[in-house]
Structures are given as C-alpha cells and as structure tokens.
XYZ file of C-alpha atoms in Angstrom:
686
model
C -16.507 72.043 45.342
C -13.011 71.959 45.991
C -11.060 68.363 45.368
C -8.146 67.558 47.267
C -6.575 65.867 45.283
C -4.024 64.136 48.066
C -7.243 62.358 48.467
C -7.889 61.412 45.389
C -4.418 60.017 45.103
C -4.842 58.405 48.567
C -8.100 56.758 47.458
C -6.583 55.913 43.971
C -3.671 53.550 45.865
C -6.102 51.962 47.533
C -8.119 50.837 44.753
C -6.777 50.874 41.590
C -6.467 46.995 41.327
C -10.269 46.292 42.220
C -10.760 48.998 39.252
C -8.030 47.172 36.887
C -10.134 43.862 37.561
C -13.067 45.217 36.686
C -12.128 46.928 33.302
C -10.696 43.661 32.800
C -13.483 41.558 33.379
C -16.264 43.686 31.910
C -15.771 42.745 28.576
C -16.308 38.523 29.566
C -19.829 39.947 31.075
C -20.956 41.666 27.929
C -19.727 38.309 25.870
C -21.467 35.884 28.519
C -24.907 38.386 27.876
C -24.907 38.824 24.704
C -24.630 35.124 24.010
C -26.971 34.284 26.534
C -29.799 36.267 25.269
C -28.832 34.995 21.380
C -29.194 31.482 22.536
C -33.022 32.459 24.577
C -34.009 34.328 21.054
C -33.027 31.284 18.739
C -35.734 29.380 17.276
C -34.764 26.068 16.333
C -35.745 24.049 12.907
C -36.688 21.032 14.315
C -36.536 18.803 17.712
C -37.732 20.718 20.194
C -40.829 20.882 22.323
C -41.582 23.320 24.388
C -42.923 21.412 27.546
C -45.258 23.858 29.896
C -45.346 21.931 32.594
C -41.728 22.216 33.428
C -41.753 25.750 34.019
C -41.493 27.055 30.179
C -37.831 24.801 30.238
C -36.948 23.815 26.520
C -36.116 20.066 25.694
C -34.801 18.838 22.778
C -35.813 15.540 21.084
C -33.385 13.445 19.957
C -32.415 13.545 15.823
C -30.359 11.107 13.648
C -26.913 13.133 14.182
C -27.215 13.878 17.541
C -24.281 12.247 20.098
C -25.462 13.750 23.643
C -27.626 12.674 26.391
C -27.319 9.052 25.114
C -27.793 7.658 28.521
C -30.145 4.309 26.814
C -28.843 1.987 24.496
C -30.866 2.327 21.641
C -32.403 5.941 21.226
C -35.583 6.312 19.054
C -37.303 9.131 17.739
C -41.057 9.771 18.942
C -41.106 11.159 15.189
C -40.279 8.201 13.194
C -40.111 9.879 9.898
C -37.564 12.831 11.498
C -35.001 9.566 12.113
C -36.028 7.467 9.417
C -32.760 6.899 6.849
C -33.938 7.346 3.621
C -33.268 3.562 2.285
C -33.297 4.724 -1.874
C -31.263 7.785 -1.975
C -28.554 7.225 1.113
C -25.151 5.927 -0.225
C -24.547 3.113 1.316
C -20.698 1.427 0.572
C -20.056 -2.299 1.832
C -16.230 -2.082 3.181
C -13.753 -5.227 3.255
C -10.034 -6.535 3.498
C -9.608 -9.459 2.525
C -6.455 -11.961 1.743
C -7.537 -15.419 1.280
C -11.128 -14.407 -0.513
C -13.475 -15.351 2.487
C -14.343 -11.962 3.741
C -14.962 -10.587 -0.038
C -17.428 -13.005 -0.785
C -19.154 -12.594 2.529
C -19.621 -8.733 1.290
C -20.621 -9.535 -2.058
C -23.137 -11.333 0.052
C -24.316 -8.596 2.050
C -24.038 -6.285 -1.024
C -26.220 -9.003 -2.882
C -29.003 -8.975 0.369
C -29.069 -5.754 0.468
C -30.007 -4.909 -3.269
C -32.771 -7.729 -3.182
C -33.998 -6.343 -0.158
C -33.625 -2.452 -0.984
C -34.533 -2.638 -4.655
C -30.962 -0.893 -5.513
C -28.093 -1.610 -7.922
C -26.465 1.354 -7.001
C -24.162 -0.450 -3.877
C -21.079 0.835 -3.578
C -18.327 -2.831 -2.747
C -15.101 -1.461 -1.711
C -12.094 -2.630 -0.777
C -10.163 -1.103 1.877
C -6.705 -2.303 0.226
C -7.667 0.130 -3.026
C -9.275 2.983 -1.920
C -8.414 6.345 -0.441
C -8.825 5.893 3.151
C -9.084 10.205 3.735
C -12.166 9.883 0.940
C -14.065 7.553 3.282
C -12.791 7.755 6.398
C -12.040 11.952 6.575
C -13.812 13.481 4.493
C -17.099 11.163 4.142
C -20.305 11.447 2.248
C -23.316 12.990 3.698
C -25.754 10.905 4.934
C -24.001 7.562 4.000
C -24.489 4.306 5.209
C -21.229 2.482 5.897
C -21.095 -1.530 6.595
C -17.447 -3.010 7.494
C -16.708 -7.248 6.671
C -13.513 -7.851 8.266
C -11.318 -10.474 9.223
C -9.028 -10.984 12.169
C -5.184 -11.791 11.444
C -2.468 -13.037 13.538
C -0.039 -11.248 10.564
C 0.321 -7.719 9.327
C -2.006 -7.224 6.801
C -3.512 -4.550 4.706
C -5.822 -4.458 7.520
C -3.623 -2.806 10.704
C -2.776 0.221 7.388
C -6.738 0.870 7.944
C -6.622 0.825 11.838
C -3.581 2.671 11.936
C -4.759 4.948 9.858
C -8.515 5.625 11.901
C -6.317 5.643 14.943
C -4.021 8.787 13.776
C -6.914 10.444 12.513
C -8.584 9.931 15.924
C -5.222 12.039 17.791
C -4.424 14.185 14.762
C -5.194 17.717 16.323
C -5.624 19.094 12.383
C -8.785 17.117 11.543
C -11.676 18.835 13.145
C -13.397 16.840 15.943
C -16.245 13.871 14.862
C -15.241 14.203 11.000
C -17.345 11.001 10.146
C -20.678 12.439 12.013
C -22.419 13.267 8.943
C -22.205 9.936 8.385
C -26.411 8.043 8.562
C -24.529 5.391 10.866
C -22.057 2.111 10.710
C -21.788 -1.684 11.355
C -19.895 -3.688 11.873
C -19.592 -7.706 11.132
C -16.532 -9.843 12.058
C -14.658 -12.766 10.659
C -12.580 -14.856 12.929
C -11.316 -18.478 13.556
C -12.316 -19.572 16.924
C -10.117 -22.661 17.199
C -6.939 -20.845 15.593
C -6.929 -17.475 17.478
C -9.471 -17.947 20.179
C -10.079 -15.153 23.260
C -8.519 -11.865 22.862
C -7.706 -12.935 19.221
C -11.225 -13.414 18.353
C -12.410 -10.924 15.983
C -10.001 -8.369 17.569
C -8.874 -6.440 14.517
C -13.068 -5.690 13.469
C -13.798 -5.039 17.452
C -10.617 -2.206 16.859
C -12.577 -0.861 13.422
C -15.724 -0.316 15.247
C -14.146 1.115 18.102
C -12.549 3.893 16.374
C -15.330 4.414 13.685
C -17.082 5.399 16.593
C -14.622 7.670 17.919
C -13.843 9.584 14.626
C -17.998 10.339 15.063
C -19.846 7.486 13.453
C -22.696 6.133 14.957
C -23.578 2.860 15.142
C -26.845 2.316 13.337
C -27.234 -1.885 14.109
C -25.348 -4.105 16.807
C -21.762 -5.438 15.634
C -21.877 -8.928 13.846
C -19.266 -11.994 14.344
C -19.034 -15.402 13.351
C -16.612 -18.610 13.806
C -15.404 -19.140 10.205
C -14.576 -22.920 11.522
C -18.600 -23.623 11.362
C -20.538 -24.995 8.494
C -20.736 -23.285 5.300
C -24.699 -22.882 5.468
C -24.506 -21.811 9.744
C -22.291 -19.155 8.231
C -24.959 -17.542 6.043
C -27.217 -18.637 7.931
C -25.786 -15.888 10.987
C -24.823 -13.165 7.744
C -28.047 -13.684 7.332
C -29.333 -12.494 10.160
C -27.326 -9.447 10.799
C -27.619 -7.941 7.216
C -31.314 -8.403 8.140
C -30.876 -6.715 11.876
C -29.073 -3.733 9.680
C -31.960 -3.377 7.268
C -34.274 -3.428 10.182
C -32.352 -0.950 12.335
C -31.614 1.385 9.008
C -36.118 1.677 8.898
C -36.960 2.222 12.199
C -33.865 4.680 12.593
C -32.367 3.609 15.412
C -28.884 4.595 16.729
C -27.118 2.753 19.429
C -25.081 4.513 21.981
C -21.268 4.032 21.501
C -19.240 1.724 23.200
C -17.276 3.114 26.058
C -13.751 1.797 26.981
C -13.421 -0.295 29.650
C -16.786 -1.600 29.715
C -17.281 -5.148 30.603
C -20.486 -5.293 28.432
C -21.223 -2.834 25.780
C -22.834 -2.379 22.565
C -20.897 -5.007 20.524
C -23.888 -7.738 20.238
C -22.776 -11.421 18.771
C -25.449 -13.041 15.992
C -25.005 -16.149 17.927
C -24.827 -15.062 21.765
C -21.068 -15.273 22.086
C -21.716 -12.129 24.524
C -19.033 -13.217 27.118
C -16.576 -13.939 24.380
C -16.625 -10.598 22.588
C -16.057 -8.848 25.888
C -12.919 -10.709 26.563
C -11.750 -10.150 22.970
C -12.335 -6.506 23.305
C -9.901 -5.918 25.863
C -6.443 -6.625 23.476
C -6.179 -4.681 19.929
C -2.832 -6.575 18.356
C 0.015 -8.265 19.010
C 3.175 -6.909 21.148
C 5.553 -5.424 18.261
C 8.184 -7.988 17.071
C 6.779 -11.261 18.200
C 4.304 -10.987 15.259
C 5.172 -13.282 11.986
C 5.034 -11.459 9.094
C 3.843 -14.622 7.481
C 2.959 -17.680 9.587
C 2.382 -21.065 8.061
C -1.366 -21.309 8.903
C -2.094 -17.346 7.469
C -3.997 -16.844 4.359
C -0.855 -15.011 3.121
C 1.337 -17.840 3.227
C -1.245 -20.196 1.588
C -1.761 -17.538 -1.310
C 2.014 -17.028 -1.964
C 2.548 -20.725 -1.789
C -0.388 -21.490 -4.385
C 1.303 -18.558 -6.674
C 4.838 -20.959 -7.283
C 6.453 -18.858 -3.598
C 8.758 -20.577 -1.218
C 8.194 -18.289 2.165
C 11.464 -19.064 4.307
C 11.236 -18.357 7.699
C 8.973 -15.922 8.904
C 9.607 -12.715 6.486
C 11.422 -14.070 3.475
C 10.769 -15.526 0.019
C 11.961 -17.194 -3.390
C 10.335 -18.328 -6.132
C 12.136 -19.961 -9.774
C 11.753 -16.860 -12.143
C 10.226 -18.141 -15.946
C 13.011 -16.816 -17.029
C 15.358 -19.025 -15.224
C 13.256 -22.110 -16.554
C 13.371 -20.725 -20.346
C 17.185 -20.430 -20.105
C 17.883 -24.096 -19.060
C 15.824 -24.925 -21.455
C 18.265 -22.937 -24.330
C 14.458 -20.616 -24.574
C 16.248 -17.612 -24.343
C 17.330 -15.416 -21.326
C 16.121 -12.270 -19.901
C 16.596 -8.254 -20.230
C 19.634 -8.649 -18.226
C 21.587 -10.427 -19.699
C 21.014 -8.452 -22.767
C 21.586 -5.169 -20.478
C 24.057 -6.316 -18.010
C 25.478 -9.849 -18.524
C 23.469 -11.642 -16.362
C 22.293 -15.566 -17.842
C 19.103 -16.369 -16.354
C 19.664 -19.751 -15.192
C 22.170 -18.572 -12.563
C 20.204 -15.959 -11.143
C 17.920 -16.329 -8.118
C 15.011 -14.302 -6.979
C 14.081 -13.635 -3.680
C 13.575 -11.059 -1.088
C 14.036 -10.781 2.800
C 11.250 -8.938 3.481
C 7.980 -10.044 2.087
C 6.306 -6.823 3.271
C 5.883 -3.962 1.201
C 4.913 0.212 1.638
C 2.683 0.201 -1.900
C 0.231 -1.429 -3.046
C 1.025 -0.948 -7.100
C -1.234 -1.593 -9.398
C 0.647 -3.535 -11.652
C 2.287 -5.874 -9.031
C 1.956 -9.669 -9.943
C 1.284 -10.871 -6.435
C -2.747 -8.985 -6.530
C -2.786 -8.176 -2.953
C -1.422 -10.820 -1.256
C 1.616 -9.978 0.183
C 1.700 -8.141 3.513
C 1.626 -4.080 3.809
C 3.208 -1.922 6.454
C 4.914 1.524 6.514
C 7.344 0.253 9.629
C 8.959 -3.419 10.789
C 6.872 -4.837 13.580
C 7.442 -8.582 12.828
C 9.779 -10.730 14.374
C 13.520 -10.616 12.450
C 14.943 -13.683 11.301
C 18.401 -13.421 10.760
C 20.658 -12.933 7.604
C 22.033 -16.264 8.398
C 19.103 -18.180 8.242
C 17.324 -15.992 5.406
C 20.302 -17.027 3.219
C 20.820 -20.462 3.587
C 16.745 -21.083 3.592
C 16.641 -18.962 -0.125
C 19.388 -21.413 -1.105
C 18.052 -24.251 -0.590
C 15.083 -23.503 -1.537
C 15.856 -22.063 -4.819
C 18.431 -25.446 -5.799
C 15.274 -27.532 -4.551
C 12.617 -26.313 -7.421
C 15.273 -26.419 -9.727
C 15.610 -30.110 -9.295
C 11.741 -30.664 -10.125
C 13.368 -29.445 -13.862
C 16.008 -32.693 -14.325
C 13.228 -34.348 -16.485
C 11.442 -31.217 -18.119
C 11.380 -32.032 -21.814
C 14.078 -29.891 -23.416
C 16.374 -29.461 -20.407
C 19.484 -28.630 -21.642
C 22.238 -30.666 -19.189
C 25.228 -28.326 -19.204
C 22.798 -25.217 -17.927
C 20.855 -27.228 -15.784
C 24.209 -28.300 -14.487
C 25.787 -24.901 -14.489
C 22.451 -23.802 -12.006
C 23.559 -25.788 -9.306
C 25.713 -22.711 -8.277
C 23.966 -19.089 -8.366
C 25.855 -16.346 -9.049
C 23.323 -13.630 -9.335
C 20.665 -12.479 -6.867
C 17.497 -10.366 -7.807
C 16.161 -8.810 -4.635
C 12.578 -7.589 -6.658
C 10.861 -10.654 -5.733
C 8.038 -9.073 -4.427
C 7.538 -6.367 -1.200
C 10.410 -3.737 -0.411
C 13.876 -5.601 -0.036
C 15.066 -2.150 1.625
C 13.008 -2.311 4.152
C 14.415 -5.489 5.820
C 16.695 -4.523 8.855
C 19.581 -6.638 8.381
C 20.018 -5.313 4.571
C 23.427 -4.503 4.559
C 24.289 -7.918 6.481
C 22.289 -10.069 3.949
C 23.689 -8.643 0.593
C 28.049 -9.064 2.611
C 26.889 -12.142 3.063
C 25.837 -12.566 -1.108
C 29.397 -11.155 -2.118
C 31.458 -13.268 0.032
C 29.559 -15.779 -2.126
C 30.732 -14.038 -5.145
C 27.114 -13.961 -5.368
C 25.746 -10.342 -7.326
C 23.764 -8.494 -5.949
C 20.340 -6.050 -7.864
C 18.348 -4.799 -5.261
C 15.322 -2.780 -6.289
C 13.667 -0.308 -3.991
C 10.753 1.809 -3.959
C 11.984 4.857 -2.683
C 9.674 4.966 0.468
C 12.547 4.338 3.331
C 15.168 7.427 3.326
C 16.914 6.832 6.009
C 16.778 3.002 5.231
C 18.468 3.849 1.647
C 20.830 6.185 3.057
C 22.360 3.554 5.268
C 22.146 1.487 1.909
C 25.739 -0.109 1.579
C 27.454 -1.254 -2.234
C 25.280 -3.546 -4.011
C 26.213 -4.652 -7.395
C 23.267 -2.473 -9.212
C 20.958 -0.107 -7.514
C 17.483 0.280 -8.669
C 15.113 2.934 -7.658
C 11.141 2.158 -9.079
C 10.332 5.654 -10.649
C 7.060 4.385 -11.306
C 5.436 8.061 -12.452
C 6.343 11.817 -12.548
C 3.862 13.411 -10.535
C 2.322 13.426 -6.926
C -1.534 12.451 -8.349
C -0.453 9.929 -10.748
C 2.547 7.850 -8.371
C -0.586 7.659 -6.168
C -2.915 6.462 -8.599
C -0.497 3.694 -9.761
C 1.514 2.551 -7.194
C -1.313 3.406 -4.035
C 1.758 4.244 -1.361
C 0.362 3.781 2.398
C 2.761 6.894 3.348
C 0.790 9.941 3.309
C 4.216 11.911 2.820
C 5.145 9.090 -0.157
C 5.920 11.784 -2.689
C 8.538 13.744 -0.395
C 10.029 10.355 0.508
C 10.408 9.633 -3.345
C 12.391 13.039 -4.166
C 14.563 12.228 -1.393
C 15.438 8.875 -2.234
C 16.492 10.156 -5.523
C 18.481 12.914 -3.865
C 20.615 10.142 -1.916
C 20.967 8.090 -5.127
C 22.607 11.176 -6.342
C 25.109 10.865 -4.354
C 26.007 6.896 -4.194
C 29.022 6.243 -5.893
C 28.162 2.962 -7.575
C 26.023 1.853 -10.633
C 22.424 3.317 -10.630
C 19.451 2.405 -12.208
C 15.400 4.038 -12.517
C 13.318 1.804 -13.537
C 10.233 2.829 -15.394
C 7.336 0.151 -16.034
C 5.443 2.250 -18.117
C 0.918 1.606 -17.481
C -0.894 2.838 -20.736
C -3.408 5.367 -19.523
C -1.432 6.011 -16.005
C 1.707 7.527 -16.324
C 2.625 7.903 -19.807
C 2.260 11.611 -20.147
C 3.913 13.820 -18.264
C 7.625 13.201 -20.245
C 8.730 16.472 -18.987
C 8.245 15.747 -15.299
C 9.755 12.296 -15.976
C 12.763 14.546 -16.577
C 13.258 16.415 -13.767
C 13.228 13.641 -11.879
C 15.766 12.633 -13.539
C 17.500 16.117 -12.546
C 17.439 15.029 -8.758
C 18.998 11.719 -8.992
C 21.094 11.263 -12.127
C 21.351 7.623 -12.867
C 23.778 5.858 -14.425
C 21.193 3.861 -16.574
C 17.430 4.284 -17.296
C 15.642 0.917 -17.891
C 12.260 1.251 -19.643
C 9.745 -1.387 -19.945
C 6.342 -1.651 -20.629
C 3.601 -3.025 -18.304
C 3.411 -7.068 -17.934
C -0.202 -8.130 -17.676
C -0.808 -10.890 -14.809
C -4.094 -11.518 -15.672
C -7.302 -10.098 -13.915
C -8.028 -9.824 -10.291
C -10.603 -7.791 -8.271
C -7.695 -6.406 -6.705
C -6.028 -4.281 -9.633
C -8.396 -2.479 -12.420
C -5.174 -3.067 -15.080
C -5.843 -4.950 -17.902
C -4.963 -5.796 -21.656
C -5.538 -1.611 -22.847
C -3.190 -0.511 -20.510
C -0.034 -2.689 -21.972
C 1.555 -0.957 -24.067
C 3.085 -1.613 -27.980
C 6.628 -1.671 -27.966
C 6.044 0.718 -30.822
C 5.082 3.231 -27.866
C 7.138 2.270 -25.736
C 10.191 3.468 -28.113
C 8.339 6.372 -28.755
C 7.886 7.044 -25.061
C 11.851 6.665 -24.930
C 12.839 8.522 -27.811
C 11.080 11.834 -26.385
C 12.655 11.351 -22.959
C 15.983 11.553 -24.257
C 14.641 14.865 -26.162
C 13.536 16.469 -22.841
C 16.962 15.185 -21.260
C 18.966 16.849 -24.289
C 16.356 20.087 -23.767
C 16.204 20.896 -20.277
C 19.292 19.319 -18.644
C 22.064 19.952 -20.876
C 23.802 21.912 -18.226
C 23.922 18.714 -15.865
C 26.395 17.758 -18.716
C 25.320 14.437 -19.096
C 23.808 13.061 -21.811
C 21.793 10.179 -22.330
C 21.415 7.372 -25.301
C 19.845 4.356 -26.062
C 21.985 1.587 -25.525
C 20.428 -1.283 -25.954
C 17.312 -3.607 -25.959
C 15.325 -6.737 -25.253
C 12.015 -6.759 -27.538
C 10.897 -9.341 -26.119
C 10.480 -8.342 -22.920
C 9.283 -4.852 -24.329
C 11.815 -3.389 -22.740
C 14.839 -0.878 -24.278
C 18.260 0.274 -21.762
C 18.620 4.214 -21.992
C 22.270 4.793 -20.499
C 24.897 7.549 -19.530
C 27.214 8.164 -23.109
C 30.073 8.108 -19.909
C 29.617 4.379 -20.539
C 30.222 4.354 -24.796
C 33.632 4.591 -25.654
C 35.071 4.414 -29.222
C 31.034 3.782 -30.530
C 31.148 0.374 -28.257
C 28.846 0.658 -25.194
C 29.421 -1.020 -21.971
C 27.119 -1.590 -19.826
C 27.737 -5.116 -18.905
C 29.197 -5.852 -15.475
C 33.082 -7.686 -15.229
C 32.016 -9.853 -11.826
C 35.084 -10.871 -11.002
C 36.314 -7.435 -10.846
C 33.386 -6.227 -9.156
C 34.419 -8.705 -6.258
C 37.836 -8.049 -6.363
C 37.072 -4.080 -5.831
C 35.238 -4.569 -3.180
C 37.019 -7.064 -1.179
C 39.717 -4.353 -1.345
C 37.167 -2.011 1.220
C 38.691 0.561 -1.529
C 36.421 3.274 -2.871
C 35.798 2.886 -7.189
C 33.819 3.375 -9.300
C 31.439 2.611 -11.838
C 33.791 2.291 -14.541
C 35.928 0.280 -13.007
C 33.935 -3.162 -13.806
C 32.190 -2.666 -16.343
C 32.365 -4.934 -19.636
C 31.239 -4.316 -23.385
C 27.893 -5.212 -24.246
C 27.407 -7.757 -26.828
C 26.492 -6.813 -30.244
C 23.016 -8.283 -30.423
C 21.666 -6.387 -27.267
C 22.376 -3.220 -29.296
C 19.450 -0.397 -30.109
C 17.991 -2.053 -33.337
C 19.318 -5.524 -33.059
C 15.924 -7.135 -31.120
C 18.202 -8.163 -27.845
C 17.560 -11.584 -28.094
C 20.613 -14.490 -27.848
C 21.816 -15.667 -30.621
C 23.209 -18.792 -28.289
C 19.090 -19.413 -28.204
C 16.267 -20.710 -30.496
C 13.056 -18.615 -29.911
C 9.919 -20.533 -28.413
C 6.260 -19.197 -29.641
C 3.478 -19.963 -27.887
C 0.209 -20.550 -29.731
C -2.349 -18.042 -29.676
C -5.559 -20.831 -28.631
C -8.022 -17.414 -29.795
C -5.773 -15.575 -32.241
C -7.919 -14.042 -35.289
C -11.305 -14.825 -32.913
C -14.034 -11.610 -32.420
C -14.354 -10.545 -29.425
C -10.341 -10.850 -28.615
C -8.313 -8.186 -27.779
C -4.896 -8.409 -29.737
C -2.280 -8.211 -27.468
C 1.104 -6.450 -28.391
C 3.572 -8.076 -30.390
C 6.316 -8.968 -28.636
C 4.461 -9.447 -25.214
C 2.833 -12.401 -27.790
C 5.811 -14.785 -27.715
C 6.040 -15.583 -24.909
C 8.726 -17.998 -23.365
C 7.575 -21.184 -21.595
C-alpha cells in the first residue's frame, strides 16, 4: 500500500488544530477520571450513611466542624455523641477587653459560673490587651471553645486593634482560609450603654467581633448576648447568667448556629432580653468615621481612669500631670535625676503629652493600660495652640493647690509660676501627634526646653522630627522576643521599626539619648545585643534606670521581684561599657559613666567627647540653646553644653546639696512575709 505524502500533508493542514486541542485536553481528562474514581473508592471514617431509597447516592450527616449545606439555623446531629463537645477536656478560653473594669468583672462572673457548672478549675481567663493575638486567633488550640465578653466604646481603645487584627487576618492572602475552624465553637456577649450610645452604636464592637470570628472559620455555638449597662445591677447579673447557661446548654447539645450573613436584616445574633430589632440596626455600622472620633471623650472610661490618677485631659487627646518630683522640689526634698544629669530643676518642669495614645502596652507602664492604643492616627486633631494653652493652664492650676501644703518653700513656689522645661514623656507617644514639630516650636518660642521621648515605632514621623533640646529613644530590650515580652507592641513589624528609627537617630545632629529601663527577669541578660543596638544609633548619652514598681495590676505581670537593686543596675552598666569597648572600637567612640542619681536607681553613660580636662559637660546651657535655635543655623550638641556639678558625678550619689533628703517610714519593715525593697527605692520622696 502506497502512502500519498501530498494527501497526508493536505489532511494534516486541515486537522492539525483539532489534534493539538485533543493532545492538550488529554491530561485534563485523565486527571478528572482518576479523581472521580478515588472519590468513589474512598470510605469516610464517620458521618456517611448509605440511603438505598435514593438510588445508592451517599449523603453526609452534619459533623461538628462541617460548614457546608447549613440551610437551617440550628444544625443538630441525629447522633448526639458524635457532635457533643467534650466539656471536661476541651480547652475553654474566656476573653475580655476593658477600660473601666466592667467587662473584666463580667468575664470573671462567666468564669465562676462555668467553673461551678462544669466542675473545672482550668478555664482560662484572658485579657485581649495582653495576649499574643496570633497565638489564639491565627494558630488556635484544637477543639477549644472561645467565649468573649466585649464592651463597645465610642473612643479609640485596644478593642479597635483587636478588631482590626481580625479583619486584616481575614483579608491576608498569606493566611490559610478559615484558620479558626479547629475550634469547637465560640460565643460573644456584648456590653453597651444604651442611654449614651443608642442605635447604631449600641454594642457595635461586639457585633463586629462576632462577624469577623465567623469569617475566620469559627462556628457559633450559642446566640450572641447583649446587655444595657444602665440596667439595675441585679438585672445585669440575671442577663449574664441566662446567657452563660445558654452557652452551657448548647455546648452539651453540640448545636451549631448558621454563620451570620452580610446584609441580613435578621440573623442568629440574638438578644437575651428580646432586643432583636435593635441588634439588627446596630449591626449596620462598624465604627465611627475616621477623623470624627475623639481619642478621649469626657464620658469615656479612659477619661475617668486618667483623671482619677491625677491627669488633666486637655482637648480630646492631650494630657498633663504634676510629677511627684515637682512636688518634692517645691518642698525642698530633692530634684529628679534630670537635675543631676542635665540641670533641670524639677519645680520648673512640666510633664505633658500631645498624644495619650501609644502603639505599645509596656509591662512597666504606670498607667496600667488605661491610656488608648493604636497604630495610626484616626481621631479628631486638636491644634497645637489649643494644646499648649490647655496644658499650661492645667499645670499652673494644679500647682496653685500646693500653696498651703506644709513644707512648701515660697521661693521655689514663686519660681514654679513660669515653666522652663517640658518633658514630653508623660504617657502615650508624643511623636504620634501630627503637628508635633509645630508644638515643639511653640515651646521653644516661649523658651521652654523640650525633652521628647519616643518608643521608636513611627519611623516616618521620627524622620520628620525637627530640633528638640534632647531627643530620647526608649530601648526596652535588646532582642526581638524580649522586646515583644516587655513592650507588647501592636505593630507586627515592631522590631524592624525600632531598628529603622535607631539608624535615623544616628543621623540627627542634636543631643540624643537611649533610655533603657531594666526589668529583672525580662531584659537584663543579652548585653552584647544591646551593644549592637548602640552601634546603630551611636547616641550621645545612655540613661540606664531600674524599673519603678507601680503597684499591682491585672494588666501587668510585674512584681517587686522584677525591680533590680541599684547594685545590679551598676553591674549591668559596667558590663555594657566593657562590651562597647570590646565590640565598638572601630567606631571611634568611647563611653563612660558620667553621673548618677542613686535615689532614682539611675546612671548616665556619656560619650567621652562630653568630658574635657577631666570635667564632664552633660548639663545644658539653656539660654545658649534658644539663641542657637533662633539663629536658624546648624549647630552641634557640644555648642550648648554646661559643666556637670560635682555632686552628680558617679560615686557621689547625685542628690542635690541644696535639699534635704526625706525618708518615708516603712510600715511593714521587718514583718514576716514582706519583700524588702531595694535600698534606693525605699527612700521615696513624698
């Protein structure tokens, strides 16, 4: 048989396109056939029942983690044993967020009710402010039950950060879908003030949390509860008890509720007081528009907490407080360490901040978590003129209250009527304020020196920061993990932000300081790592201070055991200097201990360029600084130095000879069961 090549060539030209398509489709068809055969041969471990009346088709019964075909609201298995939550072995976590303490009290009540009903003492009670959110809401424990007791605030709070974290996780393409599907289930209880925040604002943040948890794959095991905190106390407890009993009942039955759909007028979010219509209305809005919300409104728990602690809230986001050292100086009982180190007389100093919000939740924070937190400015912005006028008026009005206090020196009381220094380190993050440069400029125009402290979490703002009298960066730990433990930052890239700020600090042609707060058991170990951080910023000075114990708090894990003795601070400082000499010799800088204030458990380490003819020049010539600032010309930190007095030198204690040390009697001294305070801490200026 003879093949006609011309004929074959003609046919190939006609059908070659079809042949190409068939060749391409062949692997796809083979994959589909193999996958179909695998499904037919697979035998499910549980939940599959054969129905012969439906022509041999298989039907899957509902399991606890099934999320498909949930057309009815409650989904309950025909076999209770398959769906029932193991009440004795499933981890149960009760989360709460609080500013004024109400939500915490109710979370404690839920914990007590569950512990009693389930006869378990291992239930976890956790504050959303002080846990690693990824650990629980991205990599959740297997078969755990999450219960959340959440308030709703019309101001920025840590709850906003929690909600934004959930939202970002939902839309993060790097996160696997439904990371919370391993949970046995969750339920939310919301608290709201119906009188002051009705309608759309009532319990809106609790509703948001319920929505995002569902989107992350968690399954609701009980209807959401809401409660008006303006009800009588007994009624509130009844409502909370009813919701908790409902949760226990649903856990025993193993029922699952259909996820809440976007746009539904009525959903599974139920009101235990039959407030369903209001809940549907409240669901429509997640938060206030950016730029209209006050950071600290006068009716907020934050405002009440801060004013109770002695702060004056100025405008909607600024604050001022009389420092205890100001009170001490007016009575002739001693200045703070800034006088020994830099020549600041405490009764002439005002402690303030233009931003009460912060991006960290430090373990040693004096405010115990009462100040707002946030990673971006979302609030109403007050003008710098209003802030400066308000903080000065508040400062002076508080000082006037000391006029008749026993022991007040009239000469210092008169001098205090004009502020000469401003420590922007009260609370929060001052560099967070959008007009911080304008605010500092207004201070300098009034010849008020500026000492600004930043936690190095806002590199863009830090880069734009202009001239201040002295610029601080808080260095609270030397490694990423230890910084996370001590500062509990909100930014996920907190470590990279810190390093970037230190590199920026190196380029600043002004007086720069590393402020290091030592917390025993947290950040006193990796001295070599601290040395590497010093390489990045090469600060003019390093302040090293033992942490100040600020009392017991559920928001902080610190106790007196975490307060280092002064001898331990000295030992740490000497080892740090040894490491600097050993590892940073190539930089051509040398550091030594220049001054001390034993009363504050503080040491000042300075570059030796501030030492001339064996005399330290760590103090500041303030009139010279303002003269240079007004000239608008570039100037160097050495251009406005002043000699350090002898009493401040290391080895002389640092207590001003102008004053008389006041020692408070210890009521519990010598009693069994009490922990003795370090020597410098026991002598507290009243």
